[in-house]
mmCIF file of C-alpha atoms in Angstrom:
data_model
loop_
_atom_site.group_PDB
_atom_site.id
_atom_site.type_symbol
_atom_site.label_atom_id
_atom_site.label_comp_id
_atom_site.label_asym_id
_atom_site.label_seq_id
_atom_site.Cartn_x
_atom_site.Cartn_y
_atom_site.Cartn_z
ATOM 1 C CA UNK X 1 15.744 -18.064 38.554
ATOM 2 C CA UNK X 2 12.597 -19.366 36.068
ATOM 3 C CA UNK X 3 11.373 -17.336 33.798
ATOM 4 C CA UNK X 4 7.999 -16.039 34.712
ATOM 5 C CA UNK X 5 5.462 -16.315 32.077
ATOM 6 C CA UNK X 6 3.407 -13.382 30.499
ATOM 7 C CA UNK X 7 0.146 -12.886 30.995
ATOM 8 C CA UNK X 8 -2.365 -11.044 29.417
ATOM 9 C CA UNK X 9 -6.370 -9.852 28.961
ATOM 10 C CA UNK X 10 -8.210 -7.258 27.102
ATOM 11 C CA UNK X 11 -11.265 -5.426 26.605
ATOM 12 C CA UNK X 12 -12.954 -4.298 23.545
ATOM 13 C CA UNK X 13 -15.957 -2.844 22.183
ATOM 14 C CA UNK X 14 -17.300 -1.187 19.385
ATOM 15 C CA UNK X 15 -19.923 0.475 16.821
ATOM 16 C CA UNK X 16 -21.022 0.175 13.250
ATOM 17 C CA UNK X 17 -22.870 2.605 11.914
ATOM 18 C CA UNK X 18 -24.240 2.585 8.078
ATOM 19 C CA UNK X 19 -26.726 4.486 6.219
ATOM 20 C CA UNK X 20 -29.393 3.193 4.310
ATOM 21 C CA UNK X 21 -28.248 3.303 0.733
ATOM 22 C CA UNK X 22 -24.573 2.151 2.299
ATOM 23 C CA UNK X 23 -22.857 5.102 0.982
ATOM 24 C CA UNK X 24 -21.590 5.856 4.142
ATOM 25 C CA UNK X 25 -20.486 3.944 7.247
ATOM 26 C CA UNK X 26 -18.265 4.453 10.351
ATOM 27 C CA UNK X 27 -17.142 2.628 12.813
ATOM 28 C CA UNK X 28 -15.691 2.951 16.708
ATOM 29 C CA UNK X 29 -13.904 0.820 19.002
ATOM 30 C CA UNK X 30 -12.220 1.260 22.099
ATOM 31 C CA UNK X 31 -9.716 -0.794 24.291
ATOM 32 C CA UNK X 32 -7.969 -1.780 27.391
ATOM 33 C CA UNK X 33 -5.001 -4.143 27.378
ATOM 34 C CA UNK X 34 -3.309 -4.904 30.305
ATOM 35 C CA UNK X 35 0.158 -7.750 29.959
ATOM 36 C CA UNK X 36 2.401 -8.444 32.942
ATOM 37 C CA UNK X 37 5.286 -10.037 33.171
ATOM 38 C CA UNK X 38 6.884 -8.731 29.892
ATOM 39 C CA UNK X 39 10.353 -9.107 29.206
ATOM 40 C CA UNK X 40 11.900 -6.084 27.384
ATOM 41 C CA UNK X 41 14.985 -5.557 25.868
ATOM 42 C CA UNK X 42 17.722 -3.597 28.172
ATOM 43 C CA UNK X 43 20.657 -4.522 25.362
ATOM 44 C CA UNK X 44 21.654 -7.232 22.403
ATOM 45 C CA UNK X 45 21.903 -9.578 24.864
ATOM 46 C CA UNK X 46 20.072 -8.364 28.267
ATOM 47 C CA UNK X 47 16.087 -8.043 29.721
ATOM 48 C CA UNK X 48 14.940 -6.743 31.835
ATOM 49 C CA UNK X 49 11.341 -7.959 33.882
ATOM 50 C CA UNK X 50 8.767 -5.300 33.385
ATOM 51 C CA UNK X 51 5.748 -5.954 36.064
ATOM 52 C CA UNK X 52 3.220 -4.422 34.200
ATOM 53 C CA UNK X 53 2.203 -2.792 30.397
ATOM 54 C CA UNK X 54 -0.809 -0.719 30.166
ATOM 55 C CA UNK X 55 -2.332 0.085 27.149
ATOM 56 C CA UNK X 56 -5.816 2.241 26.291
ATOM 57 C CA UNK X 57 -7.022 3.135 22.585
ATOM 58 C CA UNK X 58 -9.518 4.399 20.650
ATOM 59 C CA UNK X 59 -10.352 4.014 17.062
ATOM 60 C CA UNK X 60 -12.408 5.433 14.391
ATOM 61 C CA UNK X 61 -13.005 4.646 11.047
ATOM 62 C CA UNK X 62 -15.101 6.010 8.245
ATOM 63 C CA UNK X 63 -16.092 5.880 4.796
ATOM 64 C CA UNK X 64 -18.370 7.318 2.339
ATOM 65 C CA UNK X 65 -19.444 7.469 -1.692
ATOM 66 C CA UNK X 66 -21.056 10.842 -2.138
ATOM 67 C CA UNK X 67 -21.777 9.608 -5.907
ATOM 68 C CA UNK X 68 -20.709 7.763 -8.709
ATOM 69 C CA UNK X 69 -17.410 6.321 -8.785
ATOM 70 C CA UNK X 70 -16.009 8.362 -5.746
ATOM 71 C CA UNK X 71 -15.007 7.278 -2.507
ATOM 72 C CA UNK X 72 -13.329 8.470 0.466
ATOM 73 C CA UNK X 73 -12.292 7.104 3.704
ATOM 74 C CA UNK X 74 -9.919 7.788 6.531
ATOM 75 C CA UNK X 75 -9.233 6.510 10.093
ATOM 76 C CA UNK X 76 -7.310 7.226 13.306
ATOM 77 C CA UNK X 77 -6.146 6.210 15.987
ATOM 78 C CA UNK X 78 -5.184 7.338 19.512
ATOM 79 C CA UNK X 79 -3.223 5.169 21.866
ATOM 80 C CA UNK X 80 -2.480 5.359 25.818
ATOM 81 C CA UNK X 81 0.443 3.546 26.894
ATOM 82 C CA UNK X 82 2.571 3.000 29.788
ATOM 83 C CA UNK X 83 4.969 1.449 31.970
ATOM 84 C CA UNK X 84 2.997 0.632 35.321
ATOM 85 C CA UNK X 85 4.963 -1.301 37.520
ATOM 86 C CA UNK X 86 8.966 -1.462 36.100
ATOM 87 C CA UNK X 87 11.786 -1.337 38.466
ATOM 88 C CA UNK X 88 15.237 -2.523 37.465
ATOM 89 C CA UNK X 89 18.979 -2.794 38.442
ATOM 90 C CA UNK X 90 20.726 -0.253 36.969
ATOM 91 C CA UNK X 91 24.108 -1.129 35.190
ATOM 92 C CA UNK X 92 26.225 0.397 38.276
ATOM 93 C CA UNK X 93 23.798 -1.931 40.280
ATOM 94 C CA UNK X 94 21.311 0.964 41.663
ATOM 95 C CA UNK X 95 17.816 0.852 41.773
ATOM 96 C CA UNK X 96 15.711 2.358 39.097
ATOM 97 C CA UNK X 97 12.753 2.567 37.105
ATOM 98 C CA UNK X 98 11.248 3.253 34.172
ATOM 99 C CA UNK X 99 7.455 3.158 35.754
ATOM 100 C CA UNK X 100 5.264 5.649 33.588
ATOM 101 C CA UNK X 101 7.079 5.950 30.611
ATOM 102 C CA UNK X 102 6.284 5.068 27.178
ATOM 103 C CA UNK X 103 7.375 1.647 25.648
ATOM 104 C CA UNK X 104 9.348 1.989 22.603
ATOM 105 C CA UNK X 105 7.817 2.483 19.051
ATOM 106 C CA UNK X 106 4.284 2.918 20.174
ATOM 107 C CA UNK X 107 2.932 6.003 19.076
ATOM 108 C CA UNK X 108 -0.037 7.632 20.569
ATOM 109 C CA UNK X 109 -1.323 8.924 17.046
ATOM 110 C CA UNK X 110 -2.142 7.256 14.251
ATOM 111 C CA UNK X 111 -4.134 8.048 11.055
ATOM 112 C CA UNK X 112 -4.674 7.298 7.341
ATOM 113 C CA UNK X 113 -7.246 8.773 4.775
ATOM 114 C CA UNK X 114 -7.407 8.144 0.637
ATOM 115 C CA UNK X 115 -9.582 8.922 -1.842
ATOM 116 C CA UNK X 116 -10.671 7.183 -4.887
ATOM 117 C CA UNK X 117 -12.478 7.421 -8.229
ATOM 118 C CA UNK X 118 -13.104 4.617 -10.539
ATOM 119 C CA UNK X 119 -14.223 5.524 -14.044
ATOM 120 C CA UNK X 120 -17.039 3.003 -15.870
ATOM 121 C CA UNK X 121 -15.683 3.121 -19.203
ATOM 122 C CA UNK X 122 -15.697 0.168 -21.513
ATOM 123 C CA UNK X 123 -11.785 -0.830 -19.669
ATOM 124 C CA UNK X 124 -13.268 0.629 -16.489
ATOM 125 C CA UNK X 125 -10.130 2.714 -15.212
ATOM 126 C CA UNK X 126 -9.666 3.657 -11.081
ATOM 127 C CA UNK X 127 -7.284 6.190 -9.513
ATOM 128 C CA UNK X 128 -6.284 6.830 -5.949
ATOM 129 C CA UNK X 129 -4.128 8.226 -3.794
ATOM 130 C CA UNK X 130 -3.832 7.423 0.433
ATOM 131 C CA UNK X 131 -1.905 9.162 3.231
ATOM 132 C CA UNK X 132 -0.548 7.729 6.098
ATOM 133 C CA UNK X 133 0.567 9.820 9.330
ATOM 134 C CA UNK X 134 2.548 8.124 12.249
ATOM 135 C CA UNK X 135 2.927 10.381 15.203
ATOM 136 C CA UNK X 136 6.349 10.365 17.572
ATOM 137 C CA UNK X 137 7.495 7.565 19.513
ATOM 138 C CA UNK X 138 10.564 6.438 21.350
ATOM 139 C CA UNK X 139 13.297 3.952 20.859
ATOM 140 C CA UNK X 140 13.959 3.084 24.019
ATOM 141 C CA UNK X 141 11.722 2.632 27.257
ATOM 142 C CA UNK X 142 13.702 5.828 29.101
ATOM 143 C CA UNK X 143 11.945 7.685 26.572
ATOM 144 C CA UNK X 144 15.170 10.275 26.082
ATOM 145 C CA UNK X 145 15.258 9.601 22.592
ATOM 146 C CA UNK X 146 12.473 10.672 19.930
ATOM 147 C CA UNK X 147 11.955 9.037 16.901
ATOM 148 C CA UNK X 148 9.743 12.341 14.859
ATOM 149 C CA UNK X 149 6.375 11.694 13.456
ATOM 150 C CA UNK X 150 6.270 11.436 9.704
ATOM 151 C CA UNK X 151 3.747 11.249 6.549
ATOM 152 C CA UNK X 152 3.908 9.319 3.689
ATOM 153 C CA UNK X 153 2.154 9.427 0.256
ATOM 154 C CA UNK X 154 1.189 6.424 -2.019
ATOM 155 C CA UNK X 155 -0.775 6.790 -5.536
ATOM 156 C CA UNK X 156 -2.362 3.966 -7.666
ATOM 157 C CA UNK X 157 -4.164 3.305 -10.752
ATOM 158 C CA UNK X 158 -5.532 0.027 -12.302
ATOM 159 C CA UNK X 159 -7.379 -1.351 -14.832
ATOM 160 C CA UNK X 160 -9.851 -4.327 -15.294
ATOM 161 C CA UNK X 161 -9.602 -5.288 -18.400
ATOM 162 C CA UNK X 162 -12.770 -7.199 -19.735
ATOM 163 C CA UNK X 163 -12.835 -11.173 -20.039
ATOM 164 C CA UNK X 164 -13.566 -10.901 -23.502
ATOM 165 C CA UNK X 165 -9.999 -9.645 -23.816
ATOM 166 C CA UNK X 166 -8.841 -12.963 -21.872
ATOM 167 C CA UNK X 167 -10.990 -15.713 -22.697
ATOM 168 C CA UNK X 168 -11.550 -18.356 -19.484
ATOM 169 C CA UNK X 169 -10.488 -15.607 -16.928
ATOM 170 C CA UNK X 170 -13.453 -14.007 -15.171
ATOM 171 C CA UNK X 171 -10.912 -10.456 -14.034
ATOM 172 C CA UNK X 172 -7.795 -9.048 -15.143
ATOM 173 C CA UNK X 173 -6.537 -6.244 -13.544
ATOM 174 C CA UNK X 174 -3.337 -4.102 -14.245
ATOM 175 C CA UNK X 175 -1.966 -2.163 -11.336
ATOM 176 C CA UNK X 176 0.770 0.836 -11.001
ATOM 177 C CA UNK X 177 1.738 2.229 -7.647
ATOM 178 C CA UNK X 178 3.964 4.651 -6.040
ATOM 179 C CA UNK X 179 4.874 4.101 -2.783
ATOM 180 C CA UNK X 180 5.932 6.679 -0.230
ATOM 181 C CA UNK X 181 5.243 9.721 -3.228
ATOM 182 C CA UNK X 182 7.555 12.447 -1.468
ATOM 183 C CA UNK X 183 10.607 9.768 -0.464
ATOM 184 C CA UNK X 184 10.200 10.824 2.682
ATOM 185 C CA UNK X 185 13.124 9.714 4.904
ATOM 186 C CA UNK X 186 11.751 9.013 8.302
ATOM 187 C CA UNK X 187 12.714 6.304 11.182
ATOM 188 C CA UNK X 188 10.155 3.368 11.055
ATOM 189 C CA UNK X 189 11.242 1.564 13.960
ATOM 190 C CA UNK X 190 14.310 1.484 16.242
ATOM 191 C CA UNK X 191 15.557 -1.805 18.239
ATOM 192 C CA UNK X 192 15.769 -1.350 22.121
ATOM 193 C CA UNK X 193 18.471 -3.464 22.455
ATOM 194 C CA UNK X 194 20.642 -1.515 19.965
ATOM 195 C CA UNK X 195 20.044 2.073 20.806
ATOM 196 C CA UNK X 196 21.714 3.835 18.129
ATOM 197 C CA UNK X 197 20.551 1.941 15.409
ATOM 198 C CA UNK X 198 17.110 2.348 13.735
ATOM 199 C CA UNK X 199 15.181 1.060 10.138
ATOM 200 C CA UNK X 200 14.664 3.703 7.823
ATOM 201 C CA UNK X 201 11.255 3.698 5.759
ATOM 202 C CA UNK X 202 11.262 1.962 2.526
ATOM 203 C CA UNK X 203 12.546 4.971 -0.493
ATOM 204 C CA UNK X 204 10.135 5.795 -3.027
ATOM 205 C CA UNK X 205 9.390 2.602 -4.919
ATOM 206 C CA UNK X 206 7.364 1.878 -8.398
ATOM 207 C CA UNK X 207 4.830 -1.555 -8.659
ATOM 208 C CA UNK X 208 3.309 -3.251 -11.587
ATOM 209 C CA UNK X 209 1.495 -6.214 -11.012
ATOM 210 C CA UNK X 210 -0.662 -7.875 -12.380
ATOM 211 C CA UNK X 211 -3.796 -10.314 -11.031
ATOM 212 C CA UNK X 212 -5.778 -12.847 -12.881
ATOM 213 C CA UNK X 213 -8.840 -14.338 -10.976
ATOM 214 C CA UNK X 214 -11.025 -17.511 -12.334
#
């Protein structure tokens, strides 16, 4: 039998909105996706054909800096999708289907928000923190098992050190981060075609890095 190919199309719009002194702005966008023909995982080594994957979302974004060196910003996320059209052969070789379920590791919440403030001194100085929340999604496309939402923490701080300090470089900048603050433990995605196996979240983790630009 050939393979069939996949197909796709998709619809989009969307809004920008800013105020007048652009300390503010947000934006909105929604979408249809539509693929058919998809082949998804059934095992390590088996697909099945799914006949259609339906997928509607809307997103909003915003940020704003009330005054000086603040700023804030978040955005989220909401996301419809489904199996339309997905019969199968069972392993005993019975019909089935997994029409109107969920496909695995898409989550139908999504949303981030961090705030900011950069100090103007003479090495002008910026901290931040951001949060990310993933909401629940499954790890397989019978939807039985549930991968739980989680939230994760990062803070930063950098410096920009002047180019007097560096002669010929026009920035320097010195950055620390923490990544994932609390070391949460949480599931970040899980493989179809290995049900009982998923990849944990990256630990807690330190950065410093450093970035030169001429």
């Amino acid at each position: 039998m050939p393979l069939r190919l996949t197909t796709s199309r998709t619809y989009e719009t969307g809004v920008k909105l800013q105020t007048a002194d652009k300390r503010a702005e947000v934006t909105g966008s929604a979408f249809d996706i539509e693929r058919k023909n998809v082949y998804v995982p059934e095992s390590g080594i088996n697909f099945d054909l799914a006949g259609k994957i339906a997928s509607r979302g809307l997103e909003i974004a915003a940020g704003v800096n009330p005054f000086g060196g603040l700023k804030l910003w978040g955005n989220v996320a909401f996301v419809h999708s489904r199996f339309v059209d997905f019969d199968y052969i069972d392993g005993n070789g019975n019909p089935a289907s997994y029409s109107g379920m969920t496909p695995p590791n898409v989550p139908s919440f999504v949303s981030n928000a961090g705030a900011s403030y950069r100090f103007e001194t003479a090495w002008p100085v910026e901290l931040g923190a951001s949060m990310r929340h993933v909401g629940d999604r499954f790890n397989f496309q019978d939807n039985l098992v549930t991968m739980d939402a989680y939230t994760t923490y990062d803070v930063y701080a950098f410096i920009d050190i002047p180019k007097s300090f560096f002669q010929g470089v026009d920035k320097t900048r010195l950055t620390f981060r923490v990544r994932n603050l609390t070391d949460k433990r949480y599931a970040q995605w899980g493989d179809p075609g290995y049900t009982d196996q998923v990849i944990l979240g990256a630990p807690r983790s330190y950065e410093v890095a450093a970035s030169f630009k001429w």
